[in-house]
Short mmCIF file of N, CA and C in Angstrom, two decimals:
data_model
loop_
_atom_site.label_atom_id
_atom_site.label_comp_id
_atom_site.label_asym_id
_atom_site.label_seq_id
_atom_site.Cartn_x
_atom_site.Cartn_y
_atom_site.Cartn_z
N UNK A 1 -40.41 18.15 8.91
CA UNK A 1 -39.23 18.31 9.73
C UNK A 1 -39.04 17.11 10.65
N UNK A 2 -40.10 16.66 11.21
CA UNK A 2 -40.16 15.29 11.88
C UNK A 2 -39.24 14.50 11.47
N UNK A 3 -39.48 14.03 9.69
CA UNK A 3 -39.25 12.78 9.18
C UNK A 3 -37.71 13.14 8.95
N UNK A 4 -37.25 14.40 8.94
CA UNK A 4 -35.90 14.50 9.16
C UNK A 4 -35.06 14.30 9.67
N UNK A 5 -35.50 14.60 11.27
CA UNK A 5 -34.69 14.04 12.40
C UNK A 5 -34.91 12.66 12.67
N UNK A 6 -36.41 11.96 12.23
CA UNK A 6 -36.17 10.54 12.41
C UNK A 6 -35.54 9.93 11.62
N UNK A 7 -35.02 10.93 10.15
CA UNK A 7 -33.74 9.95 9.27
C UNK A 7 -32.20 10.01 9.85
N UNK A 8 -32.25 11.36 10.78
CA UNK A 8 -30.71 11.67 11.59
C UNK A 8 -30.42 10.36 12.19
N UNK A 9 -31.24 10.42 13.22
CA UNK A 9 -31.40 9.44 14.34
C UNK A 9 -31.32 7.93 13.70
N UNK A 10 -32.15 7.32 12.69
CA UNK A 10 -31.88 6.33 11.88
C UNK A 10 -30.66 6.36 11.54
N UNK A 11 -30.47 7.16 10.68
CA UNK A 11 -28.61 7.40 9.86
C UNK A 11 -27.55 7.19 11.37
N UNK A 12 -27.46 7.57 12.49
CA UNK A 12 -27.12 8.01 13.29
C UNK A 12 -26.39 6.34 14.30
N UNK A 13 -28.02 5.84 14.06
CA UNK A 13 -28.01 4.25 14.65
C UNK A 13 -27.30 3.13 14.17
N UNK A 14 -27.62 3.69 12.73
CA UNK A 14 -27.23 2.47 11.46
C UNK A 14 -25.66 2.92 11.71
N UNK A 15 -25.04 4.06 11.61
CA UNK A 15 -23.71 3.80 11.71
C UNK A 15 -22.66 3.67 13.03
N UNK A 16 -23.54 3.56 14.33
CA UNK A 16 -23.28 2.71 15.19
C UNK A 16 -23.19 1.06 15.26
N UNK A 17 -24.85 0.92 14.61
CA UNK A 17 -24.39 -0.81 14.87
C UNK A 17 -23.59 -1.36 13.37
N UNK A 18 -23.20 -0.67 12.43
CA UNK A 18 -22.39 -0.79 11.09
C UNK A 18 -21.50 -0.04 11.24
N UNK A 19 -20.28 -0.13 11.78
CA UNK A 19 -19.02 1.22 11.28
C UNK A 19 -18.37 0.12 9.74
N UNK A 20 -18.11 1.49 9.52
CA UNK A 20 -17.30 1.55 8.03
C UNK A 20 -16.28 0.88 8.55
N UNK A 21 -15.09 -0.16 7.84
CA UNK A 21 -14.01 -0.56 8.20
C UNK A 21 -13.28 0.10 7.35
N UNK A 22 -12.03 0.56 8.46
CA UNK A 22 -11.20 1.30 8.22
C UNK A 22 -9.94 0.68 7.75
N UNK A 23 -8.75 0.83 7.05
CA UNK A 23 -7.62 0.49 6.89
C UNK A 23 -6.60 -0.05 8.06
N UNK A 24 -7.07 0.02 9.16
CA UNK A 24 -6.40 -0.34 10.53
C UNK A 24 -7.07 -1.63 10.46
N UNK A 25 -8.64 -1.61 10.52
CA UNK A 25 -9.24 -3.22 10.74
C UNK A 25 -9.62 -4.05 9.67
N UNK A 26 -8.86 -3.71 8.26
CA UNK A 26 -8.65 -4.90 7.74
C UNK A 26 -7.22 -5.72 7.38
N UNK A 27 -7.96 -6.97 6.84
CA UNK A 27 -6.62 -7.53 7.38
C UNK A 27 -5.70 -7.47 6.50
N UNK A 28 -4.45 -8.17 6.32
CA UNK A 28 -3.56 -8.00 5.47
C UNK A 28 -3.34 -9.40 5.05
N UNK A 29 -3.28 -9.58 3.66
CA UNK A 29 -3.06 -10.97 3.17
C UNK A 29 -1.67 -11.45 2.34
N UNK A 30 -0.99 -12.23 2.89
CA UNK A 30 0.14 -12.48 1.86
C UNK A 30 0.10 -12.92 0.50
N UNK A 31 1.27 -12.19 0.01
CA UNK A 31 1.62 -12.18 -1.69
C UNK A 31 1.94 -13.89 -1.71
N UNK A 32 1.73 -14.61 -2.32
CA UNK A 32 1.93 -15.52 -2.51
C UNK A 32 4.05 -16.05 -2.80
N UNK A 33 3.69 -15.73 -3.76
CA UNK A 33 5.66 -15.65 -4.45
C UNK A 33 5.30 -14.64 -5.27
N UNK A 34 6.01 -13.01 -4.54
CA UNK A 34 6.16 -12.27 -4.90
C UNK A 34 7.40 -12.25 -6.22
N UNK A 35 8.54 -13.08 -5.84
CA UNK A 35 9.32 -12.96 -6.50
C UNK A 35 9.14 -13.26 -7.68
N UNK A 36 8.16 -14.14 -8.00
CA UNK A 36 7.59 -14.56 -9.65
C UNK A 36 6.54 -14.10 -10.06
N UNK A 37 6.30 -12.71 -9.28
CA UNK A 37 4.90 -12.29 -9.68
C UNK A 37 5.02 -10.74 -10.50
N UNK A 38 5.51 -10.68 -11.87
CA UNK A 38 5.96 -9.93 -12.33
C UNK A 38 4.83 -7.99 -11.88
N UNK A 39 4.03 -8.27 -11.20
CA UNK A 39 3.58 -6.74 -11.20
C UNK A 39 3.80 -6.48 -9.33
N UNK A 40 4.23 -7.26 -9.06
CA UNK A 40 4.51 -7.16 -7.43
C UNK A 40 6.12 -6.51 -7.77
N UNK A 41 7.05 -6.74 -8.59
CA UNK A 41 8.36 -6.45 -9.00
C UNK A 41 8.30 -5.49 -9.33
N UNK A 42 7.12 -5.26 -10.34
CA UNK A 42 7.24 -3.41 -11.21
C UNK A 42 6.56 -2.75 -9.81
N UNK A 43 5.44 -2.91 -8.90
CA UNK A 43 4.98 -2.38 -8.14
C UNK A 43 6.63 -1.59 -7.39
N UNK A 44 7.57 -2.61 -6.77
CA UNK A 44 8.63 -2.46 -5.73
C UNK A 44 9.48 -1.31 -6.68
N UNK A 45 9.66 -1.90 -7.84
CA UNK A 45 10.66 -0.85 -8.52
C UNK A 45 10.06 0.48 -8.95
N UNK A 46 8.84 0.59 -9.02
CA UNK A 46 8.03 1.72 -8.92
C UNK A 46 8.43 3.01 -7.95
N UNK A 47 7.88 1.69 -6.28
CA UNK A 47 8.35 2.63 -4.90
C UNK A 47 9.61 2.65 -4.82
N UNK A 48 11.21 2.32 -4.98
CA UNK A 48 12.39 2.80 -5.00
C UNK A 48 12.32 3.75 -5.92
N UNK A 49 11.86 4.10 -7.22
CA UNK A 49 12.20 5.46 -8.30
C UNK A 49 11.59 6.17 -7.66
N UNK A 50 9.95 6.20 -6.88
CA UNK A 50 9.08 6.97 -6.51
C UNK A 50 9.90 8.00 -5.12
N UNK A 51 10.61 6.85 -4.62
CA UNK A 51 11.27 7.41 -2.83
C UNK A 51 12.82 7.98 -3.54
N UNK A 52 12.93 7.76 -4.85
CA UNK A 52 14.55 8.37 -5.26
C UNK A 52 13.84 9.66 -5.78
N UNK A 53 13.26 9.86 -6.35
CA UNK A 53 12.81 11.08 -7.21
C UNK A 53 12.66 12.20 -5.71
N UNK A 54 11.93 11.67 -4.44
CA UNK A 54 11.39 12.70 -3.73
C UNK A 54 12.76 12.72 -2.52
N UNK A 55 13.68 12.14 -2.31
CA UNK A 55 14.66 12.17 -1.73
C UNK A 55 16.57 12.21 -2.35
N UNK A 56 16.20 11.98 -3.78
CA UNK A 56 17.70 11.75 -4.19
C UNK A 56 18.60 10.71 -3.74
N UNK A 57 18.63 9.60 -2.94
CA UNK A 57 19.26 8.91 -2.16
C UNK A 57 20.58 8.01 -2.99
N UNK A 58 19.48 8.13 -4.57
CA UNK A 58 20.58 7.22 -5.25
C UNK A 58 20.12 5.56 -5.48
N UNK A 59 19.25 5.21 -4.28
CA UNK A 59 19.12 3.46 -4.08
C UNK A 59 18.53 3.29 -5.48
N UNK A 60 19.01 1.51 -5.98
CA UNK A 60 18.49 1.16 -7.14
C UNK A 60 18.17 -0.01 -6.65
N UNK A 61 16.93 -0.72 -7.37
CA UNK A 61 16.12 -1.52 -6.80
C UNK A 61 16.65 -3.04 -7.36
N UNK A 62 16.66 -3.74 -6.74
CA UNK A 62 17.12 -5.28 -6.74
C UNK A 62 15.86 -6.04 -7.22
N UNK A 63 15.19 -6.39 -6.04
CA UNK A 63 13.77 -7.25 -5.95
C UNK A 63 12.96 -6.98 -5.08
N UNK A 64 11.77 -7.86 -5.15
CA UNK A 64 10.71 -7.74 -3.79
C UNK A 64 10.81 -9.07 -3.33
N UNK A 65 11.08 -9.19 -2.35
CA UNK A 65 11.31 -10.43 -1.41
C UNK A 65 9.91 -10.93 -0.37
N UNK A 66 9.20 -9.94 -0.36
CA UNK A 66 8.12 -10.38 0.26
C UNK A 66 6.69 -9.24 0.28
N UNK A 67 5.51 -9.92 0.67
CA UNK A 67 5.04 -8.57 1.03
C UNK A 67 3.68 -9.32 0.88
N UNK A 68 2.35 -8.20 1.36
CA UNK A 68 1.14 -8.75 1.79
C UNK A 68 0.40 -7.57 1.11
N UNK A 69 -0.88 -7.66 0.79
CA UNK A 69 -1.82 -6.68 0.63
C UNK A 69 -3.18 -6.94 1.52
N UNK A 70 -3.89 -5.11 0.98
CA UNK A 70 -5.31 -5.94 1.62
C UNK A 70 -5.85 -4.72 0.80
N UNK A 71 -7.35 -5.32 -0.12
CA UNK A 71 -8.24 -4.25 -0.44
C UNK A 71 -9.28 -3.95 0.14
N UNK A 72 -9.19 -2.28 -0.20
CA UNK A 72 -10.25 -1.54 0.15
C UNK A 72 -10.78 -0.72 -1.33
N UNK A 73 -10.30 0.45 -1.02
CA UNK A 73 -10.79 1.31 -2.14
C UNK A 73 -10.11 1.58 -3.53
N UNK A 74 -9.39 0.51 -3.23
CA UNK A 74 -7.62 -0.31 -4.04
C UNK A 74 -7.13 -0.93 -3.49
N UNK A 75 -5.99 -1.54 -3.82
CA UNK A 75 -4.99 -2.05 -3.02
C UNK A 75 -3.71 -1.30 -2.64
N UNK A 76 -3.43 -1.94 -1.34
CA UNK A 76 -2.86 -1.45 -0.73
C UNK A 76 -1.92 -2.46 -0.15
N UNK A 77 -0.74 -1.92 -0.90
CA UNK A 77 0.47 -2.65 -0.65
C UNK A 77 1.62 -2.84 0.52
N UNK A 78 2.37 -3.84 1.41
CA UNK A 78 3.56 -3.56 2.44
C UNK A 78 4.23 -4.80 1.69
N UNK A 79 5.08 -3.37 1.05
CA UNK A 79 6.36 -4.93 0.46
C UNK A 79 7.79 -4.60 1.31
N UNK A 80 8.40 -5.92 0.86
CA UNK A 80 9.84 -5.66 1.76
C UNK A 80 11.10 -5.76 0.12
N UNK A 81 11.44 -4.79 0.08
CA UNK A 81 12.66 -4.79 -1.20
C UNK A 81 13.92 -4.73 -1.19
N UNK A 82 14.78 -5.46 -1.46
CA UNK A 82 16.06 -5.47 -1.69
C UNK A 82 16.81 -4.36 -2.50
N UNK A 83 17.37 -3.67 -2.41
CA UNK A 83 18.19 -2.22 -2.94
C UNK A 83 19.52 -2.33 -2.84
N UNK A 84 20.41 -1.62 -3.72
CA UNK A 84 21.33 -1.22 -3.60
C UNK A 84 21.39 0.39 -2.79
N UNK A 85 22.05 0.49 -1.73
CA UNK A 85 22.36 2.14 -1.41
C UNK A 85 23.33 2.80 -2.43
N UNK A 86 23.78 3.81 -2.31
CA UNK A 86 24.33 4.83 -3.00
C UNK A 86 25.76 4.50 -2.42
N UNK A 87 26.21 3.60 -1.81
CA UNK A 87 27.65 2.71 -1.86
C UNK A 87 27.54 1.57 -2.18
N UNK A 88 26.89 1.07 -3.03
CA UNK A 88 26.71 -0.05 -3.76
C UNK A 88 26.31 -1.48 -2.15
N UNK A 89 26.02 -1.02 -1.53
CA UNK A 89 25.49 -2.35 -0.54
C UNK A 89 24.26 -2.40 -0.48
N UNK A 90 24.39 -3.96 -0.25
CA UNK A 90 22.36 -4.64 -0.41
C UNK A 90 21.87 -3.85 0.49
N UNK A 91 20.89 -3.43 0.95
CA UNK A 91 19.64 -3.11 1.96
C UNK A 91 18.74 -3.76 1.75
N UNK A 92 17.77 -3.46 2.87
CA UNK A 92 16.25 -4.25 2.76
C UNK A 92 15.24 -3.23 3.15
N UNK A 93 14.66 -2.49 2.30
CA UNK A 93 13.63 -2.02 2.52
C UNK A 93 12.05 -1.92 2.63
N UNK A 94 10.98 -1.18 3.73
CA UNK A 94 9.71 -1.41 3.49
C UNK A 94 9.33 -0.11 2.89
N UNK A 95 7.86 -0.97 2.03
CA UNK A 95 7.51 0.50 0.98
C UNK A 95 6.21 -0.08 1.11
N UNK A 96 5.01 0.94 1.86
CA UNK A 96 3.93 1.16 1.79
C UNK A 96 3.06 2.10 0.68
N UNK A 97 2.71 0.91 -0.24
CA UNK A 97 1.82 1.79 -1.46
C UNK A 97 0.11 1.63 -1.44
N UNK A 98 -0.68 2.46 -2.29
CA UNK A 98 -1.96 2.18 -2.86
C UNK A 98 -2.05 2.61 -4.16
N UNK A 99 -2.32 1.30 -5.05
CA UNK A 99 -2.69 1.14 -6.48
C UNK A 99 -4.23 1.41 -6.34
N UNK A 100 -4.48 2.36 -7.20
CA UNK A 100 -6.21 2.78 -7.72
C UNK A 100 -6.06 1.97 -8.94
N UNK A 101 -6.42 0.75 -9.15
CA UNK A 101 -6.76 0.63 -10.60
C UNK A 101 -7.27 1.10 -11.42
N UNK A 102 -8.90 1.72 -11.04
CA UNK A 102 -9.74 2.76 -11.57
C UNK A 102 -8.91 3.61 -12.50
N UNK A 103 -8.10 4.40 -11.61
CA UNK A 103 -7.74 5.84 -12.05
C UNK A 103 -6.50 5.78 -12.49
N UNK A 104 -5.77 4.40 -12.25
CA UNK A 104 -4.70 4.13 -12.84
C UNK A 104 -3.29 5.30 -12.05
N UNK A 105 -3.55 4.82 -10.78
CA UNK A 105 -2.58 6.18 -10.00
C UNK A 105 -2.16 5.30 -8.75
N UNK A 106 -0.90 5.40 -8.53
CA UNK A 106 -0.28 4.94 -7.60
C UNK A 106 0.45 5.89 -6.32
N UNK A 107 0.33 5.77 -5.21
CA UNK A 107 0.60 6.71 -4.56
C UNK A 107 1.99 5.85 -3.06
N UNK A 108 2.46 6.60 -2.97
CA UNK A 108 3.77 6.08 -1.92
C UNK A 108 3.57 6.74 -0.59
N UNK A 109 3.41 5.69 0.40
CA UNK A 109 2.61 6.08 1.32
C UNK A 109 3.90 6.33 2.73
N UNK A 110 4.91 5.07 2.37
CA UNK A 110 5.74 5.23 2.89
C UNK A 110 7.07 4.64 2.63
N UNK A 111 8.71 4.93 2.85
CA UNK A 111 9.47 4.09 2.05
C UNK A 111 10.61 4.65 3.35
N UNK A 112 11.28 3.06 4.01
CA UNK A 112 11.93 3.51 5.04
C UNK A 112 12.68 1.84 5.10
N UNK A 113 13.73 2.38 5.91
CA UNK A 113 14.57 0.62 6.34
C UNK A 113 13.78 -0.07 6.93
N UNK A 114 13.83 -1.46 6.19
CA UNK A 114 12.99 -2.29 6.80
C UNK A 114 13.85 -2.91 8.35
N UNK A 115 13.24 -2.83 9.20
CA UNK A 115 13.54 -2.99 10.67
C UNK A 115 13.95 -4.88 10.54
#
């Protein structure tokens, strides 16, 4: 029972002077030229079908004009995309994704006017 609590207390220490880095403290790196980077494009037109399917809005996707990643347990995408709205005018939108390559699953984390 000893050697138990001296593994708590170990376990306990180690993840004081080691924290796990979280998605807040890493950093974010820019896409190089997104615009010629044909899976940064399917990624963007992905998140406009992904944010039309769960809202109906209508927007159809133009391009990706910019955007940065940073990996962790995948990547994890902030792109900025050009759209048509549902009256045919440009917008600029941000769409926060994470690609699992592994599992081959993409998830939409967030999809809103880019400010």
């Amino acid at each position: 029972m000893k050697i138990f609590g001296l593994l708590v207390v170990m376990a306990a220490a180690f993840a004081v002077a080691y924290p796990i880095a979280t998605s807040a403290q890493l950093s974010w790196y820019p896409i190089g030229d997104p615009m010629n980077e044909p899976h940064v494009q399917e990624l963007g037109a992905w998140a406009v079908a992904e944010h039309v399917k769960q809202v109906h809005d209508g927007i159809k996707f133009s391009k990706v004009v910019s955007g940065e990643e940073q990996s962790d347990a995948g990547v994890k995408y902030h792109l900025i995309i050009e759209a048509l709205n549902s009256g045919g005018e440009q917008g600029r939108y941000e769409a926060i994704l994470i690609e699992e390559v592994r599992s081959y699953t993409r998830t939409l984390i967030s999809f809103s006017p880019a400010k």
